[in-house]
Short mmCIF file of C-alpha atoms in Angstrom, two decimals:
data_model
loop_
_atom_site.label_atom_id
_atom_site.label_comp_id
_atom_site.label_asym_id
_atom_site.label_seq_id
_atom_site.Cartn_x
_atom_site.Cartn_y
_atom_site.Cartn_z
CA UNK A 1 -232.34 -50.70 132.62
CA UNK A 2 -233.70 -51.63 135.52
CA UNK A 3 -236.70 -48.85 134.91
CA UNK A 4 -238.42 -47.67 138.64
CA UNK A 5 -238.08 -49.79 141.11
CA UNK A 6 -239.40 -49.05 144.95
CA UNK A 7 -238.63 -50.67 148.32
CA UNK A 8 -239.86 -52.72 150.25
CA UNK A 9 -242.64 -54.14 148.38
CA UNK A 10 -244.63 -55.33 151.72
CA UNK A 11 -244.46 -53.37 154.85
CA UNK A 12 -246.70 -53.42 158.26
CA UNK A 13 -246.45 -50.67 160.56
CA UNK A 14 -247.88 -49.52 164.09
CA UNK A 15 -249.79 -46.57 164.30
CA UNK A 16 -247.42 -43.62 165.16
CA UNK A 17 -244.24 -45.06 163.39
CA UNK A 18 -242.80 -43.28 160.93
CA UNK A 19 -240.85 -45.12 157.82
CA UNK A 20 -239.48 -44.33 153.86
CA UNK A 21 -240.75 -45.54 151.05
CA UNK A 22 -237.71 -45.62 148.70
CA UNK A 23 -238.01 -45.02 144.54
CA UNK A 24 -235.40 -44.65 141.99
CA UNK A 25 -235.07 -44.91 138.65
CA UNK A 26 -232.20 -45.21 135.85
CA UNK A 27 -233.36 -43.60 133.04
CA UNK A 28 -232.55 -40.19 133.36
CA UNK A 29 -236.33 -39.12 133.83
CA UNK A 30 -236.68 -35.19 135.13
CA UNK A 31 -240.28 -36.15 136.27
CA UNK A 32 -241.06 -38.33 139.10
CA UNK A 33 -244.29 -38.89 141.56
CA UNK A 34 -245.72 -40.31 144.37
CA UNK A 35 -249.83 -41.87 143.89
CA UNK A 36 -251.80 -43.54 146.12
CA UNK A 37 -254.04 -46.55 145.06
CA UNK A 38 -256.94 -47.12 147.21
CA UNK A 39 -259.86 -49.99 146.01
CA UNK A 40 -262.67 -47.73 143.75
CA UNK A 41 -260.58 -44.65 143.48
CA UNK A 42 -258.14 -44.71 140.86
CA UNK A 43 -255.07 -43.40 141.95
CA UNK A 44 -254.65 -40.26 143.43
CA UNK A 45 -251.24 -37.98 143.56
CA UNK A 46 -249.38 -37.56 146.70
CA UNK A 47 -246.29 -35.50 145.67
CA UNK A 48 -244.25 -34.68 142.64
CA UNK A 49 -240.95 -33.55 141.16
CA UNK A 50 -239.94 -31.84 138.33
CA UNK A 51 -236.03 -32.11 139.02
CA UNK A 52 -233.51 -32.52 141.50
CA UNK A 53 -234.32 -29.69 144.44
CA UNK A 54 -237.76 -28.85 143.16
CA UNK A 55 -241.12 -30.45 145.03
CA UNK A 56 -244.48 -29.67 145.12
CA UNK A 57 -247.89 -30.84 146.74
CA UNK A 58 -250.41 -33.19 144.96
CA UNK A 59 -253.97 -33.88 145.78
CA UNK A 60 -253.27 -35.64 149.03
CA UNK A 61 -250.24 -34.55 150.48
CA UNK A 62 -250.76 -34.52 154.29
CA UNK A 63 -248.89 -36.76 156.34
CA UNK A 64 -246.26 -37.38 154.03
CA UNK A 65 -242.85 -35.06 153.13
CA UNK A 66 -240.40 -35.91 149.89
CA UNK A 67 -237.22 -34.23 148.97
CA UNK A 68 -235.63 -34.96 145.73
CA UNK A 69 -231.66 -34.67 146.20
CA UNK A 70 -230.49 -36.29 143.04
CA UNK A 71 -231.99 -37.05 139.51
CA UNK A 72 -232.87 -40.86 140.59
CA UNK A 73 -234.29 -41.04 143.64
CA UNK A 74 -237.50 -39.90 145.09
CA UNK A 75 -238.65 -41.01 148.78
CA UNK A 76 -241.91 -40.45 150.50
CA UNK A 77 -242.09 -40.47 154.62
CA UNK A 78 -244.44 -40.88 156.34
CA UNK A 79 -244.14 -38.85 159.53
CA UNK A 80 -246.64 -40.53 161.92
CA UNK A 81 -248.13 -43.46 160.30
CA UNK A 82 -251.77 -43.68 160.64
CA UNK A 83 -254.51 -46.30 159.27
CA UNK A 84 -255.98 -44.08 156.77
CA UNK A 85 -252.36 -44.07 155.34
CA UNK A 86 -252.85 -48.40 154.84
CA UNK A 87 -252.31 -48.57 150.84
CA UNK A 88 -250.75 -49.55 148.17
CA UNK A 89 -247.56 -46.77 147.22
CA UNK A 90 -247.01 -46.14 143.35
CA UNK A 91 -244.03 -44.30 142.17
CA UNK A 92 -243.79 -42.60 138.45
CA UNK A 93 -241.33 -40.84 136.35
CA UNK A 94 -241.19 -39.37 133.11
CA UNK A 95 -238.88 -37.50 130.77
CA UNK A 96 -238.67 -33.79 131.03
CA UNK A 97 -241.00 -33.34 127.48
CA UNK A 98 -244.53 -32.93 127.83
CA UNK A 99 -247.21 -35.57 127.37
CA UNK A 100 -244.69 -38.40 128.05
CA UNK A 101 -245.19 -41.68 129.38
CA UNK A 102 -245.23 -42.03 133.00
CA UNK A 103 -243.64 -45.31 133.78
CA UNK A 104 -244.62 -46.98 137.63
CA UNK A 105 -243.10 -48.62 139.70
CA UNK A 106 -244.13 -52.64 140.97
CA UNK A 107 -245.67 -50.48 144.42
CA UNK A 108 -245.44 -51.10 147.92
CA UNK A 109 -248.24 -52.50 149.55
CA UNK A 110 -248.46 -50.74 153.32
CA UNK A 111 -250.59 -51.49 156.49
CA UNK A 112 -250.96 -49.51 159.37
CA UNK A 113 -252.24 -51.00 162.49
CA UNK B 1 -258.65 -28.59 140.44
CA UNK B 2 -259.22 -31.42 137.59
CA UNK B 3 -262.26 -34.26 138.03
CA UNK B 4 -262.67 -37.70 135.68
CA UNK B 5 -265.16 -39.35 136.14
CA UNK B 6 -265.34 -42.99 134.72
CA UNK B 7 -268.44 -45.30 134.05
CA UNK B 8 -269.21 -48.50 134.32
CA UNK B 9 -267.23 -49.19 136.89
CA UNK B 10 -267.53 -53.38 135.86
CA UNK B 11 -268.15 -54.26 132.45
CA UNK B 12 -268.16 -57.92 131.51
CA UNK B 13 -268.20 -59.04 127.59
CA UNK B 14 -267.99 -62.39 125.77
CA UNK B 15 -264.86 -63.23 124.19
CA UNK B 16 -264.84 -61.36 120.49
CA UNK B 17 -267.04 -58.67 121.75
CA UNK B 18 -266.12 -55.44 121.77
CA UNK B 19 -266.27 -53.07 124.94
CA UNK B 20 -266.53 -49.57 125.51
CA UNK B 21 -265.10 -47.48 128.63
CA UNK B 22 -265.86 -43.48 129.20
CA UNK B 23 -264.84 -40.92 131.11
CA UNK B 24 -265.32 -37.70 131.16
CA UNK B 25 -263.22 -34.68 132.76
CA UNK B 26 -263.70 -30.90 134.26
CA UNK B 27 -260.74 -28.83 133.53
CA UNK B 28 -261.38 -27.14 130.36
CA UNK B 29 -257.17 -27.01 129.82
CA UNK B 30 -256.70 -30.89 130.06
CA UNK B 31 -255.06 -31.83 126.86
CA UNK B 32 -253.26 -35.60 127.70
CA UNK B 33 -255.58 -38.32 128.20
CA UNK B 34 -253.98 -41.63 128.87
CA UNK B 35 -255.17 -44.73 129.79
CA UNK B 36 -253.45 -47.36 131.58
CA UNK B 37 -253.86 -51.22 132.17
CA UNK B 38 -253.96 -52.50 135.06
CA UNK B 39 -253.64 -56.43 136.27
CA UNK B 40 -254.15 -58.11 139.84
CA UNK B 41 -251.36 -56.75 141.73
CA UNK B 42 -249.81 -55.08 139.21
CA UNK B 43 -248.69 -52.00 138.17
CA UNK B 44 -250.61 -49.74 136.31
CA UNK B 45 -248.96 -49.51 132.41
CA UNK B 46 -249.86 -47.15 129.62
CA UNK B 47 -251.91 -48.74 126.94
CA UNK B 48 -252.77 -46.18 124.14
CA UNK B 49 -253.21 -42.03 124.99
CA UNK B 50 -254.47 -39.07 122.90
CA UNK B 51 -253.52 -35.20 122.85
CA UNK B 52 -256.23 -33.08 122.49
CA UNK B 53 -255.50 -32.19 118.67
CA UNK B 54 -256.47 -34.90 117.60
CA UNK B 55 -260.24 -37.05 117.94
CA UNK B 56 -259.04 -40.40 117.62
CA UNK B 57 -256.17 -42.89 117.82
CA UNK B 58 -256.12 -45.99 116.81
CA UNK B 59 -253.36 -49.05 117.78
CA UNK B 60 -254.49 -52.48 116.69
CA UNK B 61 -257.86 -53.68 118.76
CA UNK B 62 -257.87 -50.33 120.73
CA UNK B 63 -259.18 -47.37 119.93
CA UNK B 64 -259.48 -44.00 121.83
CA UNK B 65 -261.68 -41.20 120.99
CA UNK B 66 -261.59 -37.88 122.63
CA UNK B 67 -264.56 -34.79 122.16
CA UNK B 68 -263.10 -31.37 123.48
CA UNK B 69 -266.05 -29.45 123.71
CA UNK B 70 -268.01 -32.51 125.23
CA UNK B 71 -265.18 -32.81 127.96
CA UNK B 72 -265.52 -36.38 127.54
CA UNK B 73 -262.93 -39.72 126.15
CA UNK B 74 -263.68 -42.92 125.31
CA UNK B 75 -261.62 -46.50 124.92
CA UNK B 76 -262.77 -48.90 122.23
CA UNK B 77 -261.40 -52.55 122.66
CA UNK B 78 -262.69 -54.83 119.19
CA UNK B 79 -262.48 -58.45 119.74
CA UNK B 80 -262.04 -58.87 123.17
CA UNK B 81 -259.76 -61.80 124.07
CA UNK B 82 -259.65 -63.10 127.82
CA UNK B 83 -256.38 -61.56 128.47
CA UNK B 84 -257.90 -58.15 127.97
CA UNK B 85 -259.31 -58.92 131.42
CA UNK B 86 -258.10 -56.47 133.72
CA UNK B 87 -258.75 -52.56 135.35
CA UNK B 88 -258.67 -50.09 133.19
CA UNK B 89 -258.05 -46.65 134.30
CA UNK B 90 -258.63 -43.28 131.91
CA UNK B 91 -256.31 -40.09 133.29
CA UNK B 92 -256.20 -36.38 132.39
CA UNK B 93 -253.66 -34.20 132.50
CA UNK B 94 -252.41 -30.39 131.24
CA UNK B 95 -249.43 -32.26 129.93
CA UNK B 96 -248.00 -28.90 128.64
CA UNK B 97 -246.94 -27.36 132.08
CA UNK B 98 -244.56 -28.07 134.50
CA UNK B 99 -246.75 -29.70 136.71
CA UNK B 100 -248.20 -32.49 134.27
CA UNK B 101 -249.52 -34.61 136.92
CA UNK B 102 -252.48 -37.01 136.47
CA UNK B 103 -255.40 -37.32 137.80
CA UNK B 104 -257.53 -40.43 137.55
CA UNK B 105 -260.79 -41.87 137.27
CA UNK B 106 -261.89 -44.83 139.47
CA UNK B 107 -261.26 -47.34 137.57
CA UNK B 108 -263.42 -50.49 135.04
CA UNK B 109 -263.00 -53.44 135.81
CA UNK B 110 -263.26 -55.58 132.64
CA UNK B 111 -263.99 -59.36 132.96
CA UNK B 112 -264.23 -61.39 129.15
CA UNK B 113 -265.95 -64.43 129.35
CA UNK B 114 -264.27 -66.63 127.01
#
């Protein structure tokens, strides 16, 4: 099993571009999430699924959308990249059960110019 | 919506010391606390977590301790070695609904001296 994995692992941008930050992951988890990881405040949760079809809004959700089509993947856009967005990406997933381990992905580390 | 806070934010120990990380959290109907690991430019991985039936959990040199009516959780690391060097990061979570999303403290940053 390759576990979560998420693409591209470096990525600059210009303010006003948009991109995709791409996660999947193999093991058949019904749970998966988007965090942000910004230096001296944890991480903090951007979006979240609890299947295929079904998304809802985490603590910090503006300025980025997610749609969950299939079991394994889980992308996060960002519509209009701005510098506030510059940060490093985490993606999660976990099995349907409750208090299960969320598993993360490597990250993606993004700057916005 | 759920708050953890986390304290100290750097703790540095000599090598076969033990060290001591707490948090403490808002939402009465938290009942997963996990804590994670965290090395430079890594990601974050789960190290030892509690439910809140029980008041402590042990796995080897870690310990974690939680106090429901106090709201608050603690890690206990015995016999630090220099590879216990890293961020540690406490979470909270109502880990029985749908939602079961985390939210996190800020983070301790643990440096052992060897």
């Amino acid at each position: 099993n390759a576990g979560v994995t998420q693409t591209p692992k470096f990525q600059v941008l210009k303010t006003g571009q948009s991109m995709t930050l791409q996660c999947a992951q193999d093991m058949n988890h019904e749970y998966m999430s988007w965090y942000r990881q910004d230096p001296g405040m944890g991480l903090r949760l951007i979006h979240y699924s609890v299947g295929a079809g079904i998304t809802d809004q985490g603590e910090v959700p503006n300025g980025y959308n997610v749609s969950r089509s299939t079991t394994e993947d889980f992308p996060l856009r960002l519509l209009s990249a701005a510098p506030s967005q510059t940060s490093v990406y985490f993606c999660a997933s976990s099995q349907g059960r409750s208090y299960n381990e969320q598993f993360f992905g490597p990250g993606t580390r993004l700057t916005v110019l | 919506g759920e708050n953890v806070e986390q304290h100290p934010s750097t703790l540095s120990v000599q090598e076969g010391d033990s060290a001591v990380i707490k948090c403490t959290y808002s939402d009465s109907a938290s009942n997963y606390f996990p804590w994670y690991k965290q090395e430079l430019g890594k990601r974050p991985q789960l190290i030892i977590d509690i439910r809140s039936n029980v008041g402590e959990k042990k796995d080897q040199r870690i310990a974690v301790t939680l106090n429901k009516t106090a709201k608050h959780f603690s890690l206990h690391i015995t016999e630090t070695q220099p590879e216990d060097s890293a961020v540690y990061f406490c979470a909270a979570s109502r880990g029985d609904t749908g939602r079961r999303a985390l939210t996190f403290g800020s983070g301790t940053r643990l440096q052992v001296q060897p």
